[in-house]
Coordinates of C-alpha atoms in Angstrom, one line a residue:
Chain A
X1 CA 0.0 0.0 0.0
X2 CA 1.3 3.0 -1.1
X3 CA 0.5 6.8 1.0
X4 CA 1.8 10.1 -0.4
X5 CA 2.6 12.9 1.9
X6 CA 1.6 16.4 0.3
X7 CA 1.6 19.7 2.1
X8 CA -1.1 22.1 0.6
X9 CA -0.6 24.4 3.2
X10 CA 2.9 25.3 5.4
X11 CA 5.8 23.0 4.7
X12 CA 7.3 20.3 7.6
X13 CA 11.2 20.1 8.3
X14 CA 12.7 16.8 7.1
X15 CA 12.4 16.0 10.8
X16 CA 9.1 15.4 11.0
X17 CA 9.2 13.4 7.6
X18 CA 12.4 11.3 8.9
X19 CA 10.8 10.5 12.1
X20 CA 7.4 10.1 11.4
X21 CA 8.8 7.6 8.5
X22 CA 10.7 5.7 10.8
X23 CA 7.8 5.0 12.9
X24 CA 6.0 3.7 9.9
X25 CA 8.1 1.7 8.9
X26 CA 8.5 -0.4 12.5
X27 CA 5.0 0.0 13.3
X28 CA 3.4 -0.3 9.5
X29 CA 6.1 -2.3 7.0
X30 CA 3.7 -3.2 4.6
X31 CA 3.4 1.0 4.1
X32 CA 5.4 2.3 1.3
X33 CA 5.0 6.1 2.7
X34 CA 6.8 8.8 0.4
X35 CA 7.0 12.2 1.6
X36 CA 6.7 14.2 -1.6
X37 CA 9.0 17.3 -2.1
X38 CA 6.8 19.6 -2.2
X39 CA 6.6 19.3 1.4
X40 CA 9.4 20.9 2.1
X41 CA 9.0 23.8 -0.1
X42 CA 8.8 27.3 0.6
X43 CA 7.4 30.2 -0.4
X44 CA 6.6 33.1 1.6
X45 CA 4.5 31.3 4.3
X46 CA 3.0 28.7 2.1
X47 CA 4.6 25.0 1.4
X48 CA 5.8 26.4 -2.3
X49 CA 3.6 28.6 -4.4
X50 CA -0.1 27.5 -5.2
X51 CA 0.2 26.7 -8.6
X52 CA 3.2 24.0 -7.0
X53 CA 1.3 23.0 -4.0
X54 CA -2.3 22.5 -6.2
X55 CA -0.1 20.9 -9.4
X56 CA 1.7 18.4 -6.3
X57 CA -1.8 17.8 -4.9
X58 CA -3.3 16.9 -8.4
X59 CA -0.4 14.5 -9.6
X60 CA -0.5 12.7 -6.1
X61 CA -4.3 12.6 -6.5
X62 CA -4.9 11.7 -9.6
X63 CA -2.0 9.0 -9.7
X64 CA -3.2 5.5 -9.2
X65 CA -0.8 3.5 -8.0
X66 CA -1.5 5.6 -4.9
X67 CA -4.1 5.0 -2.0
X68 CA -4.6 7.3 0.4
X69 CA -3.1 11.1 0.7
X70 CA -2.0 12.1 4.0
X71 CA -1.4 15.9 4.6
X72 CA 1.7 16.8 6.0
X73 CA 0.7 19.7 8.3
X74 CA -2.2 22.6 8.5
X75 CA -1.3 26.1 8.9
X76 CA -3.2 27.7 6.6
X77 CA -3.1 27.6 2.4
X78 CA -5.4 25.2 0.9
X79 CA -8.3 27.2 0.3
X80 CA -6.3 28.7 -2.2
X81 CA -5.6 26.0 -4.1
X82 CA -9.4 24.6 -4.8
X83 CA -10.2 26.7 -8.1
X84 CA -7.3 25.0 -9.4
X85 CA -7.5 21.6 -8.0
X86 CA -11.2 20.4 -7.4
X87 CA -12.3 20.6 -11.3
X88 CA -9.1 18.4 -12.4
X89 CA -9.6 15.3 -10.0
X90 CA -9.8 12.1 -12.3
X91 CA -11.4 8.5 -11.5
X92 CA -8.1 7.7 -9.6
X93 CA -8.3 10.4 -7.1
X94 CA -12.3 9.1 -6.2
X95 CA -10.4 5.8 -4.9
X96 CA -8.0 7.4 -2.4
X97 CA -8.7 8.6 1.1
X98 CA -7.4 12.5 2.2
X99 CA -6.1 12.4 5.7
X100 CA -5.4 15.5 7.7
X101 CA -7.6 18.6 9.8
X102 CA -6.8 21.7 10.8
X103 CA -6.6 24.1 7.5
X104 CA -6.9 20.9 5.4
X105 CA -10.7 21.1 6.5
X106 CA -11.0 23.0 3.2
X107 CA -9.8 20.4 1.0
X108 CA -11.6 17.3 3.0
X109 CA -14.9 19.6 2.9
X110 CA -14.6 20.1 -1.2
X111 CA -14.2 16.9 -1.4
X112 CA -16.6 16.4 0.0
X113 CA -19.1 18.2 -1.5
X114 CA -18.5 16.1 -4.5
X115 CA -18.0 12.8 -3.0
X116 CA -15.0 12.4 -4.2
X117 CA -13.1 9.8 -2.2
X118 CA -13.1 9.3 1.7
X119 CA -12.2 12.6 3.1
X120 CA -11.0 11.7 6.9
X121 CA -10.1 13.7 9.5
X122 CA -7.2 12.5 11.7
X123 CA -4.2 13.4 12.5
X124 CA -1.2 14.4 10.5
X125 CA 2.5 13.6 9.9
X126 CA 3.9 16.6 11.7
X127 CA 1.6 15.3 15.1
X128 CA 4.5 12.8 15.8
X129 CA 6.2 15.4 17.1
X130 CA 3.1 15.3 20.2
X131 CA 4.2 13.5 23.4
X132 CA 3.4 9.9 22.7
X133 CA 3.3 11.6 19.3
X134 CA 3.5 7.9 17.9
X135 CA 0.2 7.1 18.9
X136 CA -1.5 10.0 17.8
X137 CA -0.4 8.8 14.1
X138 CA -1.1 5.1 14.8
X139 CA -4.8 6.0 14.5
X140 CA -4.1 7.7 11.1
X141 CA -2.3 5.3 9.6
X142 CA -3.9 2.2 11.2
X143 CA -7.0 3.1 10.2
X144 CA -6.0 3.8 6.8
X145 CA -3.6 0.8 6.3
X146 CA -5.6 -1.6 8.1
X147 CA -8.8 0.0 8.8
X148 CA -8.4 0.0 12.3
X149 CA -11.0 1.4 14.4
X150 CA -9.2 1.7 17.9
X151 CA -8.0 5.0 16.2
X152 CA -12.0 6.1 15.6
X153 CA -13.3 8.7 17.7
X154 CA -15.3 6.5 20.0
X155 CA -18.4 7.7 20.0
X156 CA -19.6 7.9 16.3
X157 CA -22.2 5.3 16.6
X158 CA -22.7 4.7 13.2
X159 CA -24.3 7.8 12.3
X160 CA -22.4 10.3 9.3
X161 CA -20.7 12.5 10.6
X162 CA -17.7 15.3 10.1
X163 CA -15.0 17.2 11.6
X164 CA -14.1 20.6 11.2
X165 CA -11.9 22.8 12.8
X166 CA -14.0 25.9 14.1
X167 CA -12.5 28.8 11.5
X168 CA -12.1 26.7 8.8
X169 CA -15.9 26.3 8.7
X170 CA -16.8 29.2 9.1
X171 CA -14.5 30.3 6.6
X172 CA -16.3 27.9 3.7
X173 CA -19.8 28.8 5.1
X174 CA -21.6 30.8 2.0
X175 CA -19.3 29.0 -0.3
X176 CA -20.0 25.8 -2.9
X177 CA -17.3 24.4 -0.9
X178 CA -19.0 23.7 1.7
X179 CA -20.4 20.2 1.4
X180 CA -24.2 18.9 2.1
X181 CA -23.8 17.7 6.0
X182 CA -27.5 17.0 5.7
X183 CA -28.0 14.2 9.0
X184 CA -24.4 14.7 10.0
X185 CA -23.5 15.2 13.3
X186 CA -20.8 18.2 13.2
X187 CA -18.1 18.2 15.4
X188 CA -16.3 21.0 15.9
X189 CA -12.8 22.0 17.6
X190 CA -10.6 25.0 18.3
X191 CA -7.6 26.4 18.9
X192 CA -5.7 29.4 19.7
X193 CA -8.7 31.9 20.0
X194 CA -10.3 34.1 22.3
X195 CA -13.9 32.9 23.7
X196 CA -15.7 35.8 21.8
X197 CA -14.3 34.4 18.7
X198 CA -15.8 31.0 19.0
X199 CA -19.1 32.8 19.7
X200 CA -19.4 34.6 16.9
X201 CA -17.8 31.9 14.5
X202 CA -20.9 29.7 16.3
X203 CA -23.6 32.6 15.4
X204 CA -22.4 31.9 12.1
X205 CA -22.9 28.2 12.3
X206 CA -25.9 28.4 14.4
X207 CA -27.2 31.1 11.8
X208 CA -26.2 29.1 8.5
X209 CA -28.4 28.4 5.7
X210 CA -26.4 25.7 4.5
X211 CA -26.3 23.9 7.9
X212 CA -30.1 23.3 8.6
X213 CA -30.7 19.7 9.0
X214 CA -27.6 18.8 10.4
X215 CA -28.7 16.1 13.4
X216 CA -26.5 17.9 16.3
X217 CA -23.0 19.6 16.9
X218 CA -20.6 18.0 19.3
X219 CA -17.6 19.9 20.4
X220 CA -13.8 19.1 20.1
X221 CA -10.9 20.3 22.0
X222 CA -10.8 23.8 22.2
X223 CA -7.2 24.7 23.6
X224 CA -4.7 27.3 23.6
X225 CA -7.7 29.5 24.4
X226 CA -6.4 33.5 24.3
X227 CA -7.8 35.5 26.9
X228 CA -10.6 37.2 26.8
X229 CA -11.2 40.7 27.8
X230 CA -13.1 41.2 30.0
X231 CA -13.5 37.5 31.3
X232 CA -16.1 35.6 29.3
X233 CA -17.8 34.5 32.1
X234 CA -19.6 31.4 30.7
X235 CA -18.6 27.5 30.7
X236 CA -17.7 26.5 26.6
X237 CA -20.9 23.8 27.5
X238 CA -23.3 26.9 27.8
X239 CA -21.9 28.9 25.3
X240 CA -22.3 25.6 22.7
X241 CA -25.9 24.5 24.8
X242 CA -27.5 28.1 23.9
X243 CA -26.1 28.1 19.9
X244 CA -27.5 24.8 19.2
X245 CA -31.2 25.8 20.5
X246 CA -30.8 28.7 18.7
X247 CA -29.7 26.3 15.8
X248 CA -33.0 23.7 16.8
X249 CA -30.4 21.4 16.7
X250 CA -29.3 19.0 20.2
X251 CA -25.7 19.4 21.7
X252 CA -24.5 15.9 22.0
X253 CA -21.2 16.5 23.9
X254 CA -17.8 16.6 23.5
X255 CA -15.7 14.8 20.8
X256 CA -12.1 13.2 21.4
X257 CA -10.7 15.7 18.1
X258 CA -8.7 18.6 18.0
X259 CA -5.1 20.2 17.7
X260 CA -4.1 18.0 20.8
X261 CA -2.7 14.2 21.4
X262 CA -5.5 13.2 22.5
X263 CA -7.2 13.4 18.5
X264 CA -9.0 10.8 16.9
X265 CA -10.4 10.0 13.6
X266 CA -13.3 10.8 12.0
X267 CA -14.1 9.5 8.5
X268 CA -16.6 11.5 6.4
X269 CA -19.9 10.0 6.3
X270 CA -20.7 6.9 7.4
X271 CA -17.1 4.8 9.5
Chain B
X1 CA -34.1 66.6 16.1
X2 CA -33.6 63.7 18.7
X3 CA -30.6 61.1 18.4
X4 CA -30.5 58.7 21.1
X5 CA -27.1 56.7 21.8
X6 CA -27.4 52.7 22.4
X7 CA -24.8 50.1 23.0
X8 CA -25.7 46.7 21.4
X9 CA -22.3 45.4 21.7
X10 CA -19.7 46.3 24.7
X11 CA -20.5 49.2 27.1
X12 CA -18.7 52.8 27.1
X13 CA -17.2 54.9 29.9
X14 CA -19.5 57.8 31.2
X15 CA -16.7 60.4 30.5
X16 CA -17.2 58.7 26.5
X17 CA -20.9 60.4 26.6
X18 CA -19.8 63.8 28.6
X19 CA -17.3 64.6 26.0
X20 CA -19.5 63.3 22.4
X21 CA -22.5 65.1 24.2
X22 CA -20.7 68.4 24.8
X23 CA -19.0 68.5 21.3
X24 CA -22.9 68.1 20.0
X25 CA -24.3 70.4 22.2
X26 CA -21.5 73.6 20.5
X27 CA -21.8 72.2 17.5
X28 CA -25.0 71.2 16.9
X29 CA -27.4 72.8 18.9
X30 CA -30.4 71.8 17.1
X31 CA -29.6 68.4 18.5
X32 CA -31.1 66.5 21.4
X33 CA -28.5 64.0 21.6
X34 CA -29.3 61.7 24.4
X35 CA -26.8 58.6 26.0
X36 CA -29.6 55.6 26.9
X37 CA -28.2 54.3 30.2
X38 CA -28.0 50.8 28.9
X39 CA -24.6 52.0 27.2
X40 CA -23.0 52.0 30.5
X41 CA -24.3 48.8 31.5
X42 CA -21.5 46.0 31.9
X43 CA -23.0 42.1 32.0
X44 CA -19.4 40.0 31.1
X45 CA -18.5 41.2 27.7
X46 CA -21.2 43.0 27.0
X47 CA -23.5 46.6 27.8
X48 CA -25.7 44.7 29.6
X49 CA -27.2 40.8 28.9
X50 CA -28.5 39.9 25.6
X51 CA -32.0 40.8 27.1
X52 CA -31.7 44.1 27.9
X53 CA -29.6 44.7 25.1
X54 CA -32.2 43.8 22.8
X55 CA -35.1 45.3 24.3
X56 CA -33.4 48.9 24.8
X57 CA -32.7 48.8 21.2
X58 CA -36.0 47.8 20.6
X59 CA -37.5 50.7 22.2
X60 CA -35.4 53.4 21.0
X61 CA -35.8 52.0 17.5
X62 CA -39.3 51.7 17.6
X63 CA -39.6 55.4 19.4
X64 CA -41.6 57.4 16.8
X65 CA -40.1 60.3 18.9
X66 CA -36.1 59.1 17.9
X67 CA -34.9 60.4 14.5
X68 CA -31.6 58.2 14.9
X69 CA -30.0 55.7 16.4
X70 CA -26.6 56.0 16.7
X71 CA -23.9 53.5 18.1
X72 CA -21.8 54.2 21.0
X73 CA -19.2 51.3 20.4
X74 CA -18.3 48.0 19.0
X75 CA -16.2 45.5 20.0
X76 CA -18.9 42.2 19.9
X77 CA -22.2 41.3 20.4
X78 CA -24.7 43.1 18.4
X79 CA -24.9 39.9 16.2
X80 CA -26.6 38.3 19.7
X81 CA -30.0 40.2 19.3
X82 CA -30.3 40.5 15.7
X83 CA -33.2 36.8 16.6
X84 CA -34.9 39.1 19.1
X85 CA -34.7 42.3 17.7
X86 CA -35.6 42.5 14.2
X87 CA -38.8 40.7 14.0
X88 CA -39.9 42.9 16.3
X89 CA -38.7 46.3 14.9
X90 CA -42.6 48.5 13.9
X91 CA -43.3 51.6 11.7
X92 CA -41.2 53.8 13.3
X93 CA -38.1 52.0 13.4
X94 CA -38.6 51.9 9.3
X95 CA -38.4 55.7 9.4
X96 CA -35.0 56.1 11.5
X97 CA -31.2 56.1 10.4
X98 CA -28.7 53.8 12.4
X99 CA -25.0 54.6 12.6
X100 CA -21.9 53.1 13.5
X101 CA -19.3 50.3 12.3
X102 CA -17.3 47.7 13.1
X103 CA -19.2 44.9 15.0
X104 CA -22.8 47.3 14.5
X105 CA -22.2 46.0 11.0
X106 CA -24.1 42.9 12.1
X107 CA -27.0 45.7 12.8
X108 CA -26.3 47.3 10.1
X109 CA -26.6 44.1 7.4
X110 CA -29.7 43.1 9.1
X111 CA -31.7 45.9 8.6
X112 CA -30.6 46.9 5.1
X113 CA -31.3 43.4 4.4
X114 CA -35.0 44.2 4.9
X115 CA -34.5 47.4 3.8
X116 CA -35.7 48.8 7.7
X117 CA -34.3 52.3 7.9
X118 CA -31.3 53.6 6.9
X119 CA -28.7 52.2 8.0
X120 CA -25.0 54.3 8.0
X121 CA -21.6 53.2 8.4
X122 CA -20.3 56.0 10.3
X123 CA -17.9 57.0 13.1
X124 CA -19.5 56.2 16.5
X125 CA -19.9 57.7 20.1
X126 CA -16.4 56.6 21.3
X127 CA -14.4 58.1 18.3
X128 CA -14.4 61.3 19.9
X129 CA -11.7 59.6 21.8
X130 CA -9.2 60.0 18.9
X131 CA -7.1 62.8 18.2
X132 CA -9.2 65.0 16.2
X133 CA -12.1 62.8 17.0
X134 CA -14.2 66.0 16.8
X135 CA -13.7 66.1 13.3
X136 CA -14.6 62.2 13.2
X137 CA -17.7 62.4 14.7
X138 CA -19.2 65.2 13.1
X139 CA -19.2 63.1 10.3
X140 CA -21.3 61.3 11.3
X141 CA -23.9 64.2 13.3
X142 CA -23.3 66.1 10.4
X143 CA -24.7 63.8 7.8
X144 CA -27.7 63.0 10.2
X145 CA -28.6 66.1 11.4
X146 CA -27.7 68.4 8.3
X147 CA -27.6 65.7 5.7
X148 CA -24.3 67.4 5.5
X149 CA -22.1 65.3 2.7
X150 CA -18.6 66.8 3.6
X151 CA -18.4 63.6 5.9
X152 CA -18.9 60.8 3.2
X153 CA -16.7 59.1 2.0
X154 CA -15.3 61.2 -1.1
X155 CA -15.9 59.0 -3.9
X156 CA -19.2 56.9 -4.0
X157 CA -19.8 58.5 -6.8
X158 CA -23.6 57.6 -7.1
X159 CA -23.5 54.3 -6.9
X160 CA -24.8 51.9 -4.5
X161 CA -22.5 51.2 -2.0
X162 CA -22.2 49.4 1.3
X163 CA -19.3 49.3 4.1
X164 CA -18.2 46.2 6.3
X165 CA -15.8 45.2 8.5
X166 CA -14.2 41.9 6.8
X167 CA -14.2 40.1 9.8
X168 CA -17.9 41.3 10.3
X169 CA -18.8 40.9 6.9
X170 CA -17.3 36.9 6.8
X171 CA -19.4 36.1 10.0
X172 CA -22.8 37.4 8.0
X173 CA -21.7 35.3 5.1
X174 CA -23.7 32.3 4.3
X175 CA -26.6 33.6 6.9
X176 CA -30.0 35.1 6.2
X177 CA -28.7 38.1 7.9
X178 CA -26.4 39.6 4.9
X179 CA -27.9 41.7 3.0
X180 CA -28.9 41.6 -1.0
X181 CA -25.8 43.4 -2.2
X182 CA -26.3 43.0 -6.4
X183 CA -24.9 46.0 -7.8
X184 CA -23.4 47.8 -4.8
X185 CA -19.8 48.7 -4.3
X186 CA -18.4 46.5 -1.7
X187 CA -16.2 48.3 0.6
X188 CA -14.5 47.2 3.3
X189 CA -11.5 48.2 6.3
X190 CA -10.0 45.4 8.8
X191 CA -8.5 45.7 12.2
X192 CA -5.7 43.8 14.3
X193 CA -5.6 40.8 12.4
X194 CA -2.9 39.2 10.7
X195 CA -2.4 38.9 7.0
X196 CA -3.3 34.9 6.8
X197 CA -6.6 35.7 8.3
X198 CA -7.0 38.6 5.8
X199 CA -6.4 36.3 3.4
X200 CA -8.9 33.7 4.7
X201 CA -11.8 35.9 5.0
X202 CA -11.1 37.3 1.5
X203 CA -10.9 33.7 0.2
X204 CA -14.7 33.5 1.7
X205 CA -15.9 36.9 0.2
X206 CA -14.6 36.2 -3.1
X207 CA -16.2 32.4 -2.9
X208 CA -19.2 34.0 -1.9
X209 CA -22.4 32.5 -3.4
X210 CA -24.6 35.4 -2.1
X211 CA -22.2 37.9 -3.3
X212 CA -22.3 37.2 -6.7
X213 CA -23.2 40.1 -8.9
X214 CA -21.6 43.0 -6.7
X215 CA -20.2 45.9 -8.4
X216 CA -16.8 45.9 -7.4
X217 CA -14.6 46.0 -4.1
X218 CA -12.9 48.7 -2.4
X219 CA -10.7 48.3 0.4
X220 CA -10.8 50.8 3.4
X221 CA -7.9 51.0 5.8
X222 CA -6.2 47.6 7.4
X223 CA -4.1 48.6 10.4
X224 CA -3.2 47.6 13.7
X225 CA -1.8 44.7 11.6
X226 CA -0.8 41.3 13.3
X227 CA 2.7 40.3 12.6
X228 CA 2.3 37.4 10.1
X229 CA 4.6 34.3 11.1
X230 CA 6.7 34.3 8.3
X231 CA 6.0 37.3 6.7
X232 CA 3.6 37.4 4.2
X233 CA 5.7 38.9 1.2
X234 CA 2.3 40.2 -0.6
X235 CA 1.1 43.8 -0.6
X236 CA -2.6 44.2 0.4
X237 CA -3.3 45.7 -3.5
X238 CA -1.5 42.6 -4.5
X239 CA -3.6 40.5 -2.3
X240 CA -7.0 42.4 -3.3
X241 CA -6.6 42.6 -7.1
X242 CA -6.1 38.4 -6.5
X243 CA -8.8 37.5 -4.7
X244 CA -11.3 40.2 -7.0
X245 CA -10.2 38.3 -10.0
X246 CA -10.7 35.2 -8.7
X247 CA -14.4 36.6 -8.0
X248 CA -14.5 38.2 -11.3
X249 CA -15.4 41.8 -10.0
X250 CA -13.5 44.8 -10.2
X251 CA -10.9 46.0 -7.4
X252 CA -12.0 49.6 -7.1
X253 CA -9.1 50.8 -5.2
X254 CA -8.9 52.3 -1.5
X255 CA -11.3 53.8 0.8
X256 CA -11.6 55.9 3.6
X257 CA -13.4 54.0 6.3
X258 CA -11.8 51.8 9.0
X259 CA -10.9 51.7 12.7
X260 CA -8.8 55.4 12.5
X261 CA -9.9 59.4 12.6
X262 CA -9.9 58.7 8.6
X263 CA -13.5 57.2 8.4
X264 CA -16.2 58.5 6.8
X265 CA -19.3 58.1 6.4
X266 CA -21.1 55.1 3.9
X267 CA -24.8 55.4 3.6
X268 CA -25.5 51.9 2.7
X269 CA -27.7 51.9 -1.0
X270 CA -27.2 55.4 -2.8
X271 CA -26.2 58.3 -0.3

C-alpha cells in the first residue's frame, strides 16, 4: 500500500518526515510512505507557491498506484488552491482517502461536497512530534492501512458525521465548498482563539443556511484558548448549549478531536 | 431633532458620553442627543445581557419620537439580538437612520437586508476619543442632522454602496442576515488581524455564493496589523486585485473607512 505525503498548506522540516517515516516503517512495513517534495518547499508562508502545492496535490491525486493522501501539516493555504484543484480530479483520485484537519478542512470539505473519495479527518504527519506523538499517528495510519478502528473517535455510533476545525468552517460557510452535512453530526474543535471568537464563528454556524438539518453539533478540543477581555464568564458547554437551541439542533457532547494528542479519527460520512 | 445613543455590543465609559454630548451640544445645537443608560451597563463582555440589550434597542428603535440611532461602540455582540430584535422592529423603526461600524455591521446588514431604515456606516460615540475625533464624529452628526455630505466618504460617486468590517462581513456570510448586495460597491476596512486571516476571510468573500453580482470591491484602511509568522511577502493591493479576480469583480481601489480618525461616512444603497 502505497501513502503520499503532500503539504497544501505550510511546509514540515525533514524532521518530521524522517521521524514520522521511521515509525511507519516499524509499526506499518507493509506502508510504502513517500514524503513528496513539495513538502518541504517554501514560499513566503506557504509550502511552495499555489500553482506548486495544487499541481503536487493533483499529480499525487490523480495518480493510481497511490491510495490514500495524507497531509503533512495545516497552517493555513489550501483554500487557495481549490479553483485550481477540485475541477481536475480524475477517477483515480475518487479511490483514495485524504487524511489530515486543521486548514486541510477546506480540501476534506470540497471533497466532500463532491463525493470524491473518503475525506478523513485524523491526525497528521507533523503530530509525531506530540508527546506519545506515535500514537496519535497510529490511528491515522492504522486506520487507513488496516482500517483499524481503535483509532475512531469513540463515539460515532454509526451515524455520518464530520469534523471541522472551528475557523475553517466558518470560513467555507456561503461558499459551494461547503459540502451537504445533511443528518451529519458536526463536530467541531478549536484552537488558539479568544472565547468571543468562538461565539461569533458559532452565530455563524448556528445562523447558516447551508447547515439546517444537520442532526447535532458535538464539540472538540478547544485549547490554547487566548484570553478574553473582559473575562467571558460562561462555561464552553453553555456557550455551545444556547447556539445549538438557537440552531433547533441538540448538543450531544464533547468529541475526542482537535489540535491535541488526545485526536481521533473521524471519516466523512458513514465509519 | 432627537438622536439617542445605544450600545448593542460592549459598554462605554460615562466620561465617553460627557465629551460626544458636549461637542454636540456647540456644534450642533439643534440636537437632542441623548446617552440611553443601557450603554454604560456591563454584564461580562457585554453593555448589559442579551436581554436588555435587545429590548433597549428595541425601544429606541421603535420610538416614533427618535430620529436616529446611533452606536456608542463596538467591540462584539450586536450579532446576539439581531433573533430578538428584528422581528420585532414597527413603523417607526422603518423611518429612523442607524449609525456606526465595526461589530454594529451585524446591525447594520440586518436591517438593510430588509431594507428597515437607513442604516449608515459611520464613526461612532467613542471616536471622539481620537485625536481630532471631533472632526470624526461630526461626520457622522453632520450627515444625520444636516444631511451634510462633507463627511462621506469622497468618492461613492452615485452608486450603491455598502461598508463592512471583513471580519464582520465573513461572520454574516452564508446567513440570512447579509444583505442583497447586487450592484453595490463593496467596501471594506479590517483591524488587528494578521495577514493569513486577511487572506482567509477574502478567500470566503470572493467564494461568496450570495455575493455574486456586486459591483466591485474597495478596500478601506487595514491597520493595527498582526505580525504574520513568516511574513507574508504580498502587498494588500496585490492581495486584493487576486482575490477580485478570482471573484470576477473589479478591485475599485482604496477607501476611507476603518478603525482610524480617517473614516467616513457610507450610507449603505445610494447616499
Amino acid at each position: 500500500m502505497k501513502i503520499t505525503v503532500v503539504a497544501p498548506g505550510r511546509p514540515i522540516d525533514p524532521v518530521v518526515a524522517a521521524r514520522a517515516g521511521a515509525f511507519a516503517a516499524i509499526a506499518y512495513p507493509e506502508v510504502d510512505l513517500i514524503f513528496h517534495p513539495q513538502c518541504f518547499e517554501s514560499a513566503g508562508h506557504f509550502a511552495g507557491s499555489d500553482a506548486l502545492r495544487a499541481a503536487t496535490f493533483l499529480s499525487v491525486a490523480n495518480d493510481p498506484a497511490v491510495d490514500a493522501v495524507w497531509f503533512a501539516r495545516g497552517g493555513y493555504g489550501s483554500n487557495r488552491i481549490l479553483a485550481e484543484v477540485m475541477p481536475n480530479l480524475g477517477p483515480a483520485a475518487a479511490r483514495k482517502a485524504y487524511a489530515g484537519y486543521s486548514d486541510m478542512g477546506f480540501l476534506l470539505g470540497a471533497l466532500y461536497a463532491r463525493r470524491i473519495g473518503r475525506p478523513v479527518h485524523a491526525p497528521m504527519a507533523t503530530d509525531i512530534n506530540r508527546n506519545k506523538g506515535d500514537e496519535t499517528v497510529a490511528r491515522t495510519l492504522g486506520w487507513l492501512v488496516r482500517g483499524d478502528r481503535q483509532g475512531l473517535e469513540p463515539d460515532l455510533g454509526g451515524r455520518p458525521a464530520a469534523a471541522f476545525n472551528l475557523a475553517i468552517l466558518d470560513a467555507l460557510i456561503g461558499t459551494p465548498w461547503l459540502p451537504d452535512l445533511t443528518d451529519h453530526v458536526l463536530i467541531i474543535e478549536e484552537v488558539s482563539e479568544p472565547l468571543y471568537r468562538v461565539d461569533r464563528m458559532l452565530f455563524t454556524v448556528a445562523n447558516a443556511t447551508q447547515l439546517k438539518g444537520i442532526a447535532g453539533v458535538r464539540l472538540g478540543v478547544v485549547n490554547d484558548i487566548v484570553e478574553n477581555d473582559p473575562p467571558w464568564g460562561e462555561t464552553l458547554e453553555a456557550m455551545m448549549a444556547r447556539w445549538c437551541r438557537d440552531m433547533g439542533v441538540p448538543y450531544l457532547g464533547r468529541a475526542r478531536v482537535g489540535h491535541t494528542q488526545d485526536n481521533y479519527v473521524v471519516p466523512f460520512g458513514i465509519a
